[in-house]
Each structure stands twice: as C-alpha cells, then as structure tokens.
Amino acid sequence: MVRAMSKTFFDYNSTTPVCPEALNAMLPYFSEVFANPSGQTSEMSWQSQSAIKASKKQIASLIGCSDSEITFTSGATESINWVFEDFQKRGLPILISDIDHDASFQKALQGKDNCGDFIFTSNTDGSVNLEDFSKKLLNLPEGALVSLLYAHNELGTILNLEEITSLVKEKFKQKKLLIHVDATQALGKFKFNFRKLKIDFLSCSAHKVYGPKGVGALVVNKDTISSISPFICGGGQQDGLRSGTLNTPLIVGFGKACEIASLKTSEDKAHYLKLKKLFLDEIKDLDFKLNGDLECSLANTINITFGGWKNLAPLFLELLPYSVSQSSACSTESNKKRILSSLDIPEAQTLRISFGRTSDEEAVSGLAQKIKSTLRG
Ligand code: PLP
C-alpha cells in the first residue's frame, strides 16, 4: 500500500514528483501511441516523432538553446559522463571543483592518481575561489574542459556563471578551453539562457523539475562544438550520437515539465521564499548558522548547521517522517562527507531542507516545531 507523504517531504533537491500536467501528457504514449519513434512507416510512429519534436521545443524554450542542440539521455549522470569521456578519450583533462556532485567528481577523476591539478577549491559559501581557479586554468593544456556546477545540490549556492565563463573564455582565450555546466539543480528553479551563458555543454535531468526519472539531456553548443563522439553506439538513433530506442513517454513528460516550469518559475520562487522565511522565523531562538551563499542561493534550499549539539543523530531520527536530507540522497555517503569537509562544515550537525511545490506552511511549521522540541529536549 502506497502512503501519500508529499506534504512532509523536504528533500526536493533529491527528486520531485511528476507534476499532473506532465503525467497526463505522458499517459497516451505508454499505451495508445506506443510505436517506435524511429519507425518510418506508420502514422503512429509519426505521432511519436512529433511528440518528441514538441518536447525538444519545450525544453529548448526553457533553456534558451535550439532544438537541434538537445540529445536525450537517461539523466544528468549520463550526460556528464558522456561529455567527460569525450575529453578523456582524447587525453584532455577536466577541471572540476572540490564540491562537485559525484556524477562529475567520480567521472573526472576516473583512473587518475594525482588529481590535485585538476580540482579547484571553493570558498566556504560554495562560490568559486577565483585565485585558485585562475591558477589551475593556467596549468591546463589547450582544449581542456572546465566543468562548473551552476546551483549546488547541498548548499543551494548559485555560481556567478557570467563572471566565471568570461574569465575562462576571455582572460585565458589562447587556451581554447571548453566549458561544461551541470545545470541539474538550476533547471526550472531560476531563469537562465544557454546561449547567453557562452558555454559549450549543459547537462540536466527531468526528475528535478517535476518530470519523470530516467530521462535527461545533453545540450551541445552548435556554434562552438562541431562534433562529439557517441557515448552509446547501436541503431544510430539521435543522429547516431546516442543509440537506443527513444523513450517517448518519458521524453514527453520531460518536455511538459519544462513548459510548466517556465510558466511557474516566479510563482515557485515566491512560494519557496515565503516558506524559507517562515521556517527561519520559527527557529530564530535556536543556535544555528546558515551555509552557502545567502545572497545568491536557490530559493527552495536551506543548509543549516546547529550549534551546541555535537551530534544530531536523535534529531535525524525524529525527522524521519519529514524526509529532510542529511546529505545528497542522489549520491553516496562519501560524497556528502567530501563536500561538507571541503567547506569546513560539521557534517554531524548539519542538515539540508529543500522545499517543493507541494510543501505548505503547516508542514513547514510542523518541521520547525519538531526541530525546536527535539533540540531543546
Ligand atoms: N548533478 C547534480 C547537481 C545533482 O543534484 C544530481 C542529482 O542526482 C545529478 C547531477 C545526477 O542527476 P541524475 O539523477 O539525473 O543522474
């Protein structure tokens, strides 16, 4: 028996439910319109093809890229692995940050013993340490890849991408470095424009933006990248770049979720800011410190360290019904340790709360009261 618990779920950075509009859009493609979209001969496969084209338009419109720059993957992990592997095959290093998500961190360092030269440090608020970053850029060979995590999954910190990309593309122009952005947590949470960011690759995922799990995209800038080698070979789908039968229902759900996100970005943000304020007002008498860049952060995310308590294990037990995250649920225990310890944030005293569309004031207030009563014993 499945029990509805969405009101008390405060881990929306780990995943989101499929929104009703996306679910409705997907349904016919599971059963009535099931033809293989690569088929040429039936009206049903033409319907599948046109649904996939429509989805690309919806995603392109949210991201600010063109439809032809999108290739569907199984999610952000695959997109990131694909780009990184393309550089690795050509013997080119990838510069990443010490607090990147494991999808980037583990892949970039795969098979490398000495990787210090290819990891730049972050400031304690999660922003890029520009001094160390510039030093590491200087040591990169021509044509190497720089990867940036747009909005941090744990801290919520949003990078000033324009500043960083202009440093890479203008100050270090002679190196012809390329830029990949992991926009998994950024997508749908705030507006950005792929073309204006002057980046070369972007990875994203549907399940963080109220679309289904198991589908994502890699966006490749056609103005700067002439080719990328295929990651999955086979039947030649998606211009031979990513073979395998396209998953029409998931792709349709992804597109619809993006369309809804583009309509709701401001509304969602206002809702999250209201909940954030309510939560912080309710716990204002406790001893705590907020982590991340408080000026430029995801509206739905709170990363908080409670002072005066060495270990929050009893609190975490009490908070089980609330699904707050002590770490990144989409990653491993070692990922969380690495990120928080890089930033000198005491892991055992820290938790992440991330709000979603279905979070409401009553549940947020309940969460705050539970934290207060548990910590005060
Ligand atoms: N990058 C970031 C910042 C994430 O938060 C996640 C979440 O899981 C991923 C990458 C991996 O995404 P996916 O689950 O689509 O593979």
Coordinates of C-alpha atoms and ligand atoms in Angstrom, one line a residue:
M1 CA 0.0 0.0 0.0
V2 CA 1.4 3.4 -1.0
R3 CA 1.0 6.2 1.5
A4 CA 0.9 9.8 0.4
M5 CA 3.6 11.8 2.3
S6 CA 4.3 14.6 -0.1
K7 CA 3.4 17.3 2.5
T8 CA 6.1 16.2 4.9
F9 CA 8.7 15.6 2.2
F10 CA 11.5 18.2 2.5
D11 CA 14.1 16.7 0.1
Y12 CA 13.0 18.1 -3.2
N13 CA 16.6 18.6 -4.3
S14 CA 17.0 14.8 -4.4
T15 CA 14.0 14.4 -6.7
T16 CA 10.5 15.8 -7.4
P17 CA 7.2 14.2 -8.1
V18 CA 5.9 14.2 -11.7
C19 CA 3.5 17.2 -12.0
P20 CA -0.1 16.4 -13.0
E21 CA 0.4 18.1 -16.4
A22 CA 3.5 16.0 -17.3
L23 CA 1.8 12.8 -16.1
N24 CA -1.3 13.5 -18.2
A25 CA 0.8 14.3 -21.2
M26 CA 2.8 11.1 -20.8
L27 CA 0.0 8.6 -20.4
P28 CA -1.1 8.1 -24.0
Y29 CA 2.5 7.3 -25.0
F30 CA 2.6 4.3 -22.7
S31 CA -0.3 2.5 -24.3
E32 CA -2.2 4.1 -27.2
V33 CA 0.7 5.7 -29.1
F34 CA 3.4 3.2 -28.4
A35 CA 5.1 3.0 -31.9
N36 CA 8.8 3.2 -32.1
P37 CA 9.6 6.9 -32.9
S38 CA 12.4 5.7 -35.2
G39 CA 10.0 3.8 -37.4
Q40 CA 9.3 5.4 -40.8
T41 CA 6.2 3.7 -42.0
S42 CA 3.3 4.1 -39.6
E43 CA 1.1 7.0 -38.6
M44 CA 1.6 6.0 -35.0
S45 CA 5.4 6.4 -35.3
W46 CA 5.0 9.8 -36.9
Q47 CA 2.9 10.7 -33.9
S48 CA 5.7 9.6 -31.6
Q49 CA 8.2 11.6 -33.6
S50 CA 6.2 14.7 -33.5
A51 CA 5.7 14.3 -29.7
I52 CA 9.5 14.1 -29.3
K53 CA 9.9 17.2 -31.5
A54 CA 7.4 19.1 -29.4
S55 CA 9.2 18.1 -26.2
K56 CA 12.5 19.4 -27.6
K57 CA 10.9 22.7 -28.4
Q58 CA 9.6 22.9 -24.8
I59 CA 13.0 22.2 -23.3
A60 CA 14.8 24.5 -25.7
S61 CA 12.5 27.3 -24.9
L62 CA 13.2 26.9 -21.1
I63 CA 16.9 26.7 -21.6
G64 CA 17.4 29.1 -24.4
C65 CA 19.1 26.7 -26.8
S66 CA 17.9 25.4 -30.2
D67 CA 16.1 22.1 -30.6
S68 CA 18.9 20.6 -32.6
E69 CA 21.3 21.1 -29.7
I70 CA 19.5 18.7 -27.5
T71 CA 20.2 14.9 -27.2
F72 CA 18.1 12.9 -24.8
T73 CA 20.0 10.7 -22.2
S74 CA 18.9 8.7 -19.2
G75 CA 19.7 11.7 -16.9
A76 CA 22.3 14.2 -15.8
T77 CA 24.8 11.5 -14.7
E78 CA 24.9 10.0 -18.2
S79 CA 25.1 13.4 -19.9
I80 CA 28.1 14.4 -17.7
N81 CA 29.8 11.0 -18.2
W82 CA 29.3 11.4 -21.9
V83 CA 31.0 14.8 -22.2
F84 CA 33.8 13.9 -19.8
E85 CA 34.6 10.7 -21.6
D86 CA 34.8 12.5 -24.9
F87 CA 37.7 14.6 -23.5
Q88 CA 39.3 11.7 -21.6
K89 CA 39.4 9.6 -24.8
R90 CA 41.4 12.5 -26.4
G91 CA 43.8 12.6 -23.4
L92 CA 42.4 16.0 -22.3
P93 CA 41.9 16.7 -18.6
I94 CA 38.8 18.1 -16.9
L95 CA 38.9 20.8 -14.3
I96 CA 36.3 20.4 -11.6
S97 CA 35.6 21.9 -8.2
D98 CA 36.2 20.2 -4.8
I99 CA 32.4 20.3 -4.1
D100 CA 31.1 19.0 -7.4
H101 CA 28.4 16.3 -7.4
D102 CA 29.7 12.8 -7.6
A103 CA 28.4 12.4 -11.1
S104 CA 31.1 14.9 -12.2
F105 CA 33.7 14.3 -9.4
Q106 CA 34.0 10.5 -9.8
K107 CA 34.0 10.5 -13.6
A108 CA 36.6 13.3 -13.9
L109 CA 38.9 11.5 -11.6
Q110 CA 38.4 8.0 -13.0
G111 CA 41.7 6.3 -13.3
K112 CA 43.7 9.3 -12.0
D113 CA 46.0 9.0 -9.0
N114 CA 47.3 12.5 -8.8
C115 CA 44.4 14.8 -9.4
G116 CA 45.2 18.0 -7.4
D117 CA 46.0 20.0 -10.5
F118 CA 42.5 19.3 -11.9
I119 CA 40.4 20.3 -8.8
F120 CA 39.9 23.9 -7.9
T121 CA 38.9 25.0 -4.4
S122 CA 35.6 26.6 -3.4
N123 CA 35.1 29.4 -0.9
T124 CA 33.2 28.4 2.3
D125 CA 30.0 29.7 0.8
G126 CA 30.3 27.4 -2.2
S127 CA 31.4 30.1 -4.7
V128 CA 34.5 29.6 -6.8
N129 CA 37.8 30.6 -5.3
L130 CA 38.9 32.7 -8.3
E131 CA 42.5 32.8 -7.2
D132 CA 42.9 29.1 -7.1
F133 CA 40.7 28.7 -10.2
S134 CA 42.9 31.1 -12.2
K135 CA 46.0 29.2 -11.1
K136 CA 44.5 25.9 -12.2
L137 CA 43.4 27.3 -15.5
L138 CA 46.9 28.4 -16.2
N139 CA 48.1 24.8 -15.9
L140 CA 45.5 23.3 -18.2
P141 CA 46.6 22.2 -21.7
E142 CA 44.9 23.8 -24.8
G143 CA 41.4 22.5 -25.5
A144 CA 40.8 21.0 -22.0
L145 CA 37.4 21.1 -20.3
V146 CA 36.3 23.2 -17.4
S147 CA 33.2 21.9 -15.6
L148 CA 31.0 24.1 -13.3
L149 CA 28.1 23.2 -11.0
Y150 CA 25.6 26.0 -11.6
A151 CA 23.5 25.6 -8.5
H152 CA 24.8 23.4 -5.7
N153 CA 22.7 20.5 -4.7
E154 CA 23.7 20.6 -1.0
L155 CA 24.2 24.3 -0.3
G156 CA 21.9 25.9 -2.9
T157 CA 24.7 28.3 -3.9
I158 CA 24.3 29.7 -7.4
L159 CA 27.5 30.5 -9.2
N160 CA 28.0 33.8 -11.0
L161 CA 28.5 32.0 -14.3
E162 CA 28.9 35.1 -16.4
E163 CA 31.9 36.2 -14.4
I164 CA 33.5 32.7 -14.5
T165 CA 32.9 32.0 -18.1
S166 CA 34.3 35.4 -19.2
L167 CA 37.4 34.6 -17.2
V168 CA 37.8 31.3 -19.0
K169 CA 36.9 32.5 -22.5
E170 CA 38.5 35.9 -22.4
K171 CA 41.4 36.0 -20.0
F172 CA 42.5 32.5 -21.0
K173 CA 41.4 32.8 -24.6
Q174 CA 44.6 31.4 -26.1
K175 CA 44.0 28.1 -24.3
K176 CA 40.7 27.5 -26.2
L177 CA 39.2 25.9 -23.1
L178 CA 35.7 24.5 -23.3
I179 CA 33.0 24.8 -20.6
H180 CA 30.5 22.2 -19.3
V181 CA 27.8 23.2 -16.9
D182 CA 25.9 20.8 -14.6
A183 CA 22.6 22.6 -14.5
T184 CA 20.7 19.8 -12.9
Q185 CA 19.6 21.9 -9.8
A186 CA 19.3 25.1 -11.8
L187 CA 16.8 23.9 -14.4
G188 CA 13.3 25.4 -13.7
K189 CA 14.4 27.0 -10.4
F190 CA 15.6 30.2 -12.0
K191 CA 15.7 31.6 -15.5
F192 CA 18.9 31.3 -17.5
N193 CA 19.8 31.3 -21.1
F194 CA 22.2 28.7 -22.6
R195 CA 23.3 30.9 -25.5
K196 CA 23.9 34.0 -23.3
L197 CA 26.0 32.0 -20.8
K198 CA 28.6 31.4 -23.5
I199 CA 29.1 27.7 -22.5
D200 CA 29.7 24.7 -24.7
F201 CA 27.9 21.8 -22.9
L202 CA 25.0 21.7 -20.4
S203 CA 23.7 18.6 -18.6
C204 CA 20.3 18.4 -17.0
S205 CA 17.6 16.0 -15.8
A206 CA 13.8 15.7 -15.8
H207 CA 13.3 14.4 -12.3
K208 CA 14.5 17.6 -10.6
V209 CA 12.0 19.7 -12.4
Y210 CA 8.7 17.7 -11.8
G211 CA 9.3 15.4 -14.8
P212 CA 9.9 11.7 -14.7
K213 CA 13.0 9.9 -13.5
G214 CA 15.3 8.2 -16.1
V215 CA 15.4 10.9 -18.7
G216 CA 17.7 14.0 -19.1
A217 CA 19.5 15.8 -21.8
L218 CA 22.9 16.9 -23.0
V219 CA 22.9 20.2 -24.8
V220 CA 25.8 20.8 -27.1
N221 CA 26.5 24.3 -28.5
K222 CA 26.4 24.0 -32.3
D223 CA 28.3 27.3 -32.6
T224 CA 31.4 26.1 -30.8
I225 CA 31.4 22.3 -31.0
S226 CA 31.5 20.6 -34.4
S227 CA 31.3 17.0 -33.1
I228 CA 31.2 14.8 -30.0
S229 CA 31.8 11.1 -30.2
P230 CA 28.8 8.9 -29.4
F231 CA 28.6 7.5 -25.9
I232 CA 26.2 4.7 -26.7
C233 CA 26.5 3.0 -30.1
G234 CA 23.9 0.9 -31.8
G235 CA 21.0 1.6 -34.0
G236 CA 22.0 5.2 -34.8
Q237 CA 19.1 7.0 -33.1
Q238 CA 19.5 10.7 -32.3
D239 CA 21.8 11.3 -35.3
G240 CA 24.0 8.4 -34.2
L241 CA 25.0 10.3 -31.0
R242 CA 23.0 8.3 -28.5
S243 CA 21.6 5.0 -29.8
G244 CA 18.8 3.1 -28.3
T245 CA 15.0 3.4 -28.8
L246 CA 13.8 6.7 -27.6
N247 CA 11.6 6.6 -24.5
T248 CA 8.7 8.6 -25.9
P249 CA 6.6 8.8 -22.7
L250 CA 9.5 10.0 -20.5
I251 CA 10.6 12.5 -23.1
V252 CA 7.1 13.9 -23.4
G253 CA 6.9 14.2 -19.6
F254 CA 10.3 16.0 -19.6
G255 CA 9.1 18.5 -22.2
K256 CA 5.8 19.2 -20.5
A257 CA 7.5 19.6 -17.1
C258 CA 9.8 22.2 -18.7
E259 CA 6.9 24.0 -20.2
I260 CA 5.2 24.2 -16.8
A261 CA 8.4 25.2 -15.1
S262 CA 8.8 28.1 -17.5
L263 CA 5.3 29.3 -16.5
K264 CA 5.8 28.8 -12.8
T265 CA 9.4 29.9 -12.1
S266 CA 8.4 33.2 -10.4
E267 CA 5.4 31.6 -8.6
D268 CA 7.5 28.7 -7.3
K269 CA 10.3 31.1 -6.2
A270 CA 7.9 33.3 -4.2
H271 CA 6.3 30.2 -2.6
Y272 CA 9.8 28.9 -1.5
L273 CA 10.9 32.3 -0.2
K274 CA 7.8 32.5 1.9
L275 CA 8.3 29.0 3.4
K276 CA 12.0 29.8 4.0
K277 CA 11.2 32.9 5.9
L278 CA 8.5 31.1 7.9
F279 CA 10.9 28.3 8.8
L280 CA 13.7 30.7 9.8
D281 CA 11.3 32.9 11.9
E282 CA 10.1 29.8 13.8
I283 CA 13.6 28.6 14.7
K284 CA 15.1 32.0 15.3
D285 CA 15.8 31.3 19.0
L286 CA 17.9 28.3 18.3
D287 CA 21.7 28.4 17.8
F288 CA 22.3 27.8 14.1
K289 CA 24.3 29.0 11.1
L290 CA 23.1 29.0 7.5
N291 CA 25.5 27.6 5.0
G292 CA 26.0 28.6 1.4
D293 CA 25.9 32.0 -0.4
L294 CA 23.0 33.7 1.3
E295 CA 22.8 36.4 -1.3
C296 CA 22.7 34.1 -4.3
S297 CA 21.1 30.8 -3.5
L298 CA 18.3 28.5 -4.6
A299 CA 15.1 29.8 -3.1
N300 CA 14.0 26.3 -2.1
T301 CA 17.1 25.3 -0.2
I302 CA 18.3 25.7 3.4
N303 CA 21.6 24.2 4.5
I304 CA 21.8 24.6 8.2
T305 CA 24.3 23.8 11.0
F306 CA 23.0 23.7 14.5
G307 CA 25.5 24.9 17.2
G308 CA 25.7 23.5 20.7
W309 CA 24.9 19.9 19.6
K310 CA 27.8 17.6 18.8
N311 CA 25.7 15.1 17.1
L312 CA 22.2 15.4 15.6
A313 CA 21.5 11.7 15.4
P314 CA 18.5 11.9 17.7
L315 CA 17.1 14.8 15.7
F316 CA 17.6 12.9 12.5
L317 CA 15.6 10.0 13.9
E318 CA 12.8 12.3 14.9
L319 CA 12.8 13.9 11.5
L320 CA 12.5 10.6 9.6
P321 CA 8.8 11.3 8.7
Y322 CA 9.9 14.7 7.3
S323 CA 12.4 13.3 4.7
V324 CA 14.9 16.1 5.4
S325 CA 18.3 15.2 4.0
Q326 CA 21.4 14.9 6.0
S327 CA 23.1 14.6 2.7
S328 CA 22.5 14.2 -1.0
A329 CA 20.1 11.3 -1.4
C330 CA 21.0 11.0 -5.0
S331 CA 24.6 10.3 -4.1
T332 CA 26.7 8.4 -1.6
E333 CA 27.7 9.0 2.0
S334 CA 31.3 9.7 0.9
N335 CA 30.0 12.4 -1.5
K336 CA 28.4 14.3 1.4
K337 CA 31.5 13.9 3.6
R338 CA 33.8 15.2 0.8
I339 CA 31.6 18.3 0.1
L340 CA 31.0 19.3 3.7
S341 CA 34.5 18.7 4.9
S342 CA 35.9 20.7 1.9
L343 CA 33.9 23.6 3.2
D344 CA 34.7 23.0 6.9
I345 CA 31.0 22.4 7.7
P346 CA 30.5 19.9 10.5
E347 CA 28.6 17.1 8.9
A348 CA 27.1 15.6 12.0
Q349 CA 25.4 18.9 12.9
T350 CA 24.2 19.8 9.5
L351 CA 21.0 19.2 7.5
R352 CA 19.6 20.2 4.2
I353 CA 16.0 21.1 3.8
S354 CA 14.6 21.6 0.3
F355 CA 11.1 22.7 -0.4
G356 CA 8.9 21.8 -3.3
R357 CA 5.6 22.9 -4.9
T358 CA 3.5 20.8 -2.5
S359 CA 5.2 22.0 0.6
D360 CA 2.9 24.1 2.7
E361 CA 3.1 26.4 5.7
E362 CA 1.5 24.0 8.1
A363 CA 4.1 21.3 7.3
V364 CA 7.0 23.7 7.4
S365 CA 5.8 25.0 10.8
G366 CA 5.4 21.4 12.0
L367 CA 9.0 20.7 10.9
A368 CA 10.3 23.8 12.7
Q369 CA 8.4 22.8 15.9
K370 CA 9.8 19.3 15.7
I371 CA 13.3 20.6 15.4
K372 CA 12.8 23.0 18.3
S373 CA 11.2 20.5 20.6
T374 CA 13.9 17.8 19.9
L375 CA 16.9 20.1 20.3
R376 CA 15.5 21.6 23.5
G377 CA 14.9 18.1 24.8
Ligands
PLP1 N1 24.2 16.8 -10.7 C1 23.6 17.3 -9.6 C2 23.9 18.7 -9.2 C3 22.6 16.6 -9.0 O1 21.9 17.1 -7.9 C4 22.2 15.3 -9.5 C5 21.2 14.5 -8.7 O2 21.1 13.4 -8.6 C6 22.9 14.8 -10.6 C7 23.9 15.5 -11.2 C8 22.6 13.4 -11.2 O3 21.4 13.5 -11.8 P1 20.6 12.2 -12.4 O4 19.9 11.6 -11.2 O5 19.7 12.7 -13.4 O6 21.6 11.3 -13.0

